[in-house]
Amino acid sequence: MLSLRNIQKSFGDHHVLRGIDLEVAKGEMVCLIGASGSGKSTLLRAVNLLDPVDDGEIWFDGVDIAEPGLDPQPIRQRIGLVFQSFNLFPHMSAAENVMLAPRRVKGLSRAAQRGRVEELFDRFGLGHRIDHYPDQLSGGQQQRVAIIRALAMQPDILLFDEITSALDPELVAEVLDVLRSLRAEGMTMILATHEMGFARELADKVCFLESGRILEEGTPAQIFDAPREERTRQFLSQVL
Amino acid sequence: MTKADENPAMPGRRAQYEAALRRRSMWVAGVSTSLVFLAILVLVPLAPGWEAVKKSFFNWGVFSKTFPGLLDAFLLDIAIFAWCAPLIALLGLFVAICRDIQKPALYPLRLFATVYTDVFRGLPVILVIYLVGFGIPGLGLPRPWNSPYIWGSLALILVYAAYVAEVIRSGIGSIHKSQSSAALSLGLSNADTMRYVILPQALRNVLPANMNLVVALQKDVALLSFVGPVEIFRQAGVYKSLYANFTPYVGAALIFLAITIPMTRFADHLMNKRRKQEQ
Ligand SMILES: Nc1ncnc2c1ncn2[C@@H]1O[C@H](COP(=O)(O)OP(=O)(O)OP(=O)(O)O)[C@@H](O)[C@H]1O
Ligand SMILES: [Mg+2]
């Protein structure tokens, strides 16, 4: 479904992604782990076409979306991205946040969407919060709204950038439950995460990023129990 | 998160102390203000020219005769203000958006917007009013296109739109990039991102700054008197000549203050509210 080949990206003379290769099959959940600054966010933003890559190919559904000059808008509609800092639109209610993109991009009226959106809110335990504004919601609730917002575009693949890192510990579980439920549904997902327990429990594949390269990848068991690389072992001993 | 817990309990030691402090400072402020006013009331009439000033600036007879006429003339100020303000808002918004355009095909618009704001913020208002207000009718246009109302108003619109554009642009710049990232990541177009996500927040943030411009505009309408319209300032001048007395100007000043002080207070109130929200 998604295939990255030799992705290169620099900010100025800071070479951040140094040749990333990655395969993600339909329905798979891939976790990116690695130290701060290793390039996880940059990689996810590149796949969502928010920051164009300098070189390399991103094959998505038979098209190389890293092609310079390609219109990113239709691609982004099919690749959702959820941010660490939620980034809800503060001047809109939760429901309006969710309905904006389908309304403007797909031409679905509020009335046409409302039923489906209510279902999504109910499903993630937010039915009673649907008309609240972001500043009336807890971090965990805001992040769940952000996930619903991305889901409402019915993307083929969802990217999550450390979506629990900004949350108080007691709110992390409610967001992870949402991911679990998406996983059960067969959603294709790439997560940058520091939640090692979660990655071990649910990932099909874990990739360890180090200085803009995937140093090691494998099943959770391979990476967490029998890492081949010394650097992976060091990193894991620091975070586990 | 629900509303922050209210705390209806007894005032604590801190609150009592602060209340006592507040009472004392209000008392001190009251006494010192009264003393200053008393001094003015006593000392000013002692000045050698006071009798003359009183007669030519604070003449009750002239005041009561001219005040209704001034109020009438002020309606014209309000009308000019009322048709300028929405046009200024539209033009200012347009110019602000043009300045952030990225598309190369629309580069001329961007260039125009930049030059426009530089020029009209760089000129004294009165100069623009003279140039536009006398210059364009001087082309010998047919009625009603030779009206000083139209061209005087246009001058105000051009100048104020430049300021409004800069204020709006700073508002756009104050919205964190993560907001447009979020909008774009959903597949929204650049235009929709601006219209539905960035602009509503930006305009709300700069509302207080724009309110200050509104107050300034209300005052600067008086400058149009130099190119023709008999609005309050000019009417006051007419009365001044008629009665050989300056009191009509004081009347005009009072009328302006009656409008602009509440507007200024309101702008301050908005500003404070915004500051509190940001904390
Ligand atoms: N817009 C940018 N301009 C310049 N440098 C950037 C930019 N974005 C990221 N970087 C740099 O790229 C490197 C990788 O950043 P990135 O955010 O991808 O790391 P990360 O793995 O997500 O780290 P974290 O765990 O802290 O989120 C960092 O050194 C960062 O300073
Ligand atoms: Mg990151």
PDB file of N, CA, C and O and ligand atoms in Angstrom, chain A residues 11 14 16 34-43 84 161-162 194, ligand 1:
ATOM      1  N   PHE A  11      17.021  20.058   6.208  1.00  0.00           N
ATOM      2  CA  PHE A  11      16.619  21.440   6.522  1.00  0.00           C
ATOM      3  C   PHE A  11      17.901  22.251   6.513  1.00  0.00           C
ATOM      4  O   PHE A  11      18.740  22.088   7.394  1.00  0.00           O
ATOM      5  N   HIS A  14      21.273  20.702   7.506  1.00  0.00           N
ATOM      6  CA  HIS A  14      21.012  19.643   8.477  1.00  0.00           C
ATOM      7  C   HIS A  14      20.312  18.484   7.765  1.00  0.00           C
ATOM      8  O   HIS A  14      19.145  18.581   7.387  1.00  0.00           O
ATOM      9  N   VAL A  16      18.387  15.480   7.666  1.00  0.00           N
ATOM     10  CA  VAL A  16      17.533  14.877   8.689  1.00  0.00           C
ATOM     11  C   VAL A  16      17.105  13.452   8.314  1.00  0.00           C
ATOM     12  O   VAL A  16      17.144  12.550   9.150  1.00  0.00           O
ATOM     13  N   GLY A  34      12.548   5.658  18.286  1.00  0.00           N
ATOM     14  CA  GLY A  34      13.867   6.272  18.118  1.00  0.00           C
ATOM     15  C   GLY A  34      13.971   7.519  18.965  1.00  0.00           C
ATOM     16  O   GLY A  34      12.954   8.077  19.399  1.00  0.00           O
ATOM     17  N   ALA A  35      15.208   7.950  19.184  1.00  0.00           N
ATOM     18  CA  ALA A  35      15.446   9.080  20.069  1.00  0.00           C
ATOM     19  C   ALA A  35      14.844  10.359  19.498  1.00  0.00           C
ATOM     20  O   ALA A  35      14.540  10.440  18.307  1.00  0.00           O
ATOM     21  N   SER A  36      14.687  11.349  20.356  1.00  0.00           N
ATOM     22  CA  SER A  36      14.228  12.663  19.915  1.00  0.00           C
ATOM     23  C   SER A  36      15.202  13.215  18.875  1.00  0.00           C
ATOM     24  O   SER A  36      16.412  13.140  19.046  1.00  0.00           O
ATOM     25  N   GLY A  37      14.647  13.719  17.761  1.00  0.00           N
ATOM     26  CA  GLY A  37      15.507  14.272  16.724  1.00  0.00           C
ATOM     27  C   GLY A  37      15.959  13.253  15.692  1.00  0.00           C
ATOM     28  O   GLY A  37      16.678  13.596  14.761  1.00  0.00           O
ATOM     29  N   SER A  38      15.493  12.001  15.818  1.00  0.00           N
ATOM     30  CA  SER A  38      15.943  10.982  14.865  1.00  0.00           C
ATOM     31  C   SER A  38      15.207  11.102  13.531  1.00  0.00           C
ATOM     32  O   SER A  38      15.605  10.472  12.557  1.00  0.00           O
ATOM     33  N   GLY A  39      14.144  11.897  13.476  1.00  0.00           N
ATOM     34  CA  GLY A  39      13.485  12.150  12.190  1.00  0.00           C
ATOM     35  C   GLY A  39      12.098  11.550  12.040  1.00  0.00           C
ATOM     36  O   GLY A  39      11.544  11.546  10.943  1.00  0.00           O
ATOM     37  N   LYS A  40      11.489  11.113  13.142  1.00  0.00           N
ATOM     38  CA  LYS A  40      10.183  10.452  13.048  1.00  0.00           C
ATOM     39  C   LYS A  40       9.106  11.407  12.533  1.00  0.00           C
ATOM     40  O   LYS A  40       8.367  11.091  11.588  1.00  0.00           O
ATOM     41  N   SER A  41       9.039  12.590  13.143  1.00  0.00           N
ATOM     42  CA  SER A  41       8.014  13.552  12.713  1.00  0.00           C
ATOM     43  C   SER A  41       8.252  13.986  11.277  1.00  0.00           C
ATOM     44  O   SER A  41       7.309  14.090  10.479  1.00  0.00           O
ATOM     45  N   THR A  42       9.495  14.238  10.954  1.00  0.00           N
ATOM     46  CA  THR A  42       9.825  14.671   9.600  1.00  0.00           C
ATOM     47  C   THR A  42       9.368  13.626   8.579  1.00  0.00           C
ATOM     48  O   THR A  42       8.809  13.973   7.534  1.00  0.00           O
ATOM     49  N   LEU A  43       9.570  12.357   8.902  1.00  0.00           N
ATOM     50  CA  LEU A  43       9.172  11.296   7.986  1.00  0.00           C
ATOM     51  C   LEU A  43       7.653  11.277   7.794  1.00  0.00           C
ATOM     52  O   LEU A  43       7.162  11.205   6.664  1.00  0.00           O
ATOM     53  N   GLN A  84       0.949  15.452  17.595  1.00  0.00           N
ATOM     54  CA  GLN A  84       1.233  15.388  19.024  1.00  0.00           C
ATOM     55  C   GLN A  84       0.430  16.442  19.799  1.00  0.00           C
ATOM     56  O   GLN A  84      -0.102  16.182  20.864  1.00  0.00           O
ATOM     57  N   ASP A 161       1.623  10.976  15.022  1.00  0.00           N
ATOM     58  CA  ASP A 161       2.925  11.479  15.466  1.00  0.00           C
ATOM     59  C   ASP A 161       2.935  11.669  16.976  1.00  0.00           C
ATOM     60  O   ASP A 161       2.517  12.718  17.476  1.00  0.00           O
ATOM     61  N   GLU A 162       3.377  10.667  17.696  1.00  0.00           N
ATOM     62  CA  GLU A 162       3.473  10.737  19.161  1.00  0.00           C
ATOM     63  C   GLU A 162       2.232  11.345  19.780  1.00  0.00           C
ATOM     64  O   GLU A 162       2.298  12.308  20.537  1.00  0.00           O
ATOM     65  N   HIS A 194       6.456   6.662  21.660  1.00  0.00           N
ATOM     66  CA  HIS A 194       7.331   6.312  22.769  1.00  0.00           C
ATOM     67  C   HIS A 194       6.663   5.276  23.676  1.00  0.00           C
ATOM     68  O   HIS A 194       7.212   4.924  24.711  1.00  0.00           O
TER      69      HIS A 194
HETATM   70  N1  LIG C   1      11.083  22.803  10.018  1.00  0.00           N
HETATM   71  C1  LIG C   1      12.322  22.486  10.427  1.00  0.00           C
HETATM   72  N2  LIG C   1      13.350  23.299  10.203  1.00  0.00           N
HETATM   73  C2  LIG C   1      14.610  22.977  10.602  1.00  0.00           C
HETATM   74  N3  LIG C   1      14.919  21.847  11.241  1.00  0.00           N
HETATM   75  C3  LIG C   1      13.931  20.980  11.505  1.00  0.00           C
HETATM   76  C4  LIG C   1      12.584  21.250  11.113  1.00  0.00           C
HETATM   77  N4  LIG C   1      11.816  20.217  11.511  1.00  0.00           N
HETATM   78  C5  LIG C   1      12.646  19.348  12.115  1.00  0.00           C
HETATM   79  N5  LIG C   1      13.913  19.795  12.114  1.00  0.00           N
HETATM   80  C6  LIG C   1      15.086  19.082  12.665  1.00  0.00           C
HETATM   81  O1  LIG C   1      15.079  17.787  12.132  1.00  0.00           O
HETATM   82  C7  LIG C   1      15.489  16.843  13.110  1.00  0.00           C
HETATM   83  C8  LIG C   1      14.476  15.750  13.215  1.00  0.00           C
HETATM   84  O2  LIG C   1      13.314  16.269  13.770  1.00  0.00           O
HETATM   85  P1  LIG C   1      12.005  15.409  14.011  1.00  0.00           P
HETATM   86  O3  LIG C   1      10.993  16.332  14.566  1.00  0.00           O
HETATM   87  O4  LIG C   1      11.649  14.687  12.772  1.00  0.00           O
HETATM   88  O5  LIG C   1      12.473  14.381  15.108  1.00  0.00           O
HETATM   89  P2  LIG C   1      11.605  13.368  15.946  1.00  0.00           P
HETATM   90  O6  LIG C   1      12.208  12.022  15.763  1.00  0.00           O
HETATM   91  O7  LIG C   1      10.181  13.527  15.599  1.00  0.00           O
HETATM   92  O8  LIG C   1      11.882  13.828  17.422  1.00  0.00           O
HETATM   93  P3  LIG C   1      10.867  13.928  18.666  1.00  0.00           P
HETATM   94  O9  LIG C   1      10.860  12.591  19.311  1.00  0.00           O
HETATM   95  O10 LIG C   1      11.518  14.959  19.545  1.00  0.00           O
HETATM   96  O11 LIG C   1       9.551  14.362  18.148  1.00  0.00           O
HETATM   97  C9  LIG C   1      15.677  17.615  14.399  1.00  0.00           C
HETATM   98  O12 LIG C   1      17.052  17.808  14.591  1.00  0.00           O
HETATM   99  C10 LIG C   1      14.994  18.924  14.155  1.00  0.00           C
HETATM  100  O13 LIG C   1      15.676  19.958  14.818  1.00  0.00           O
END
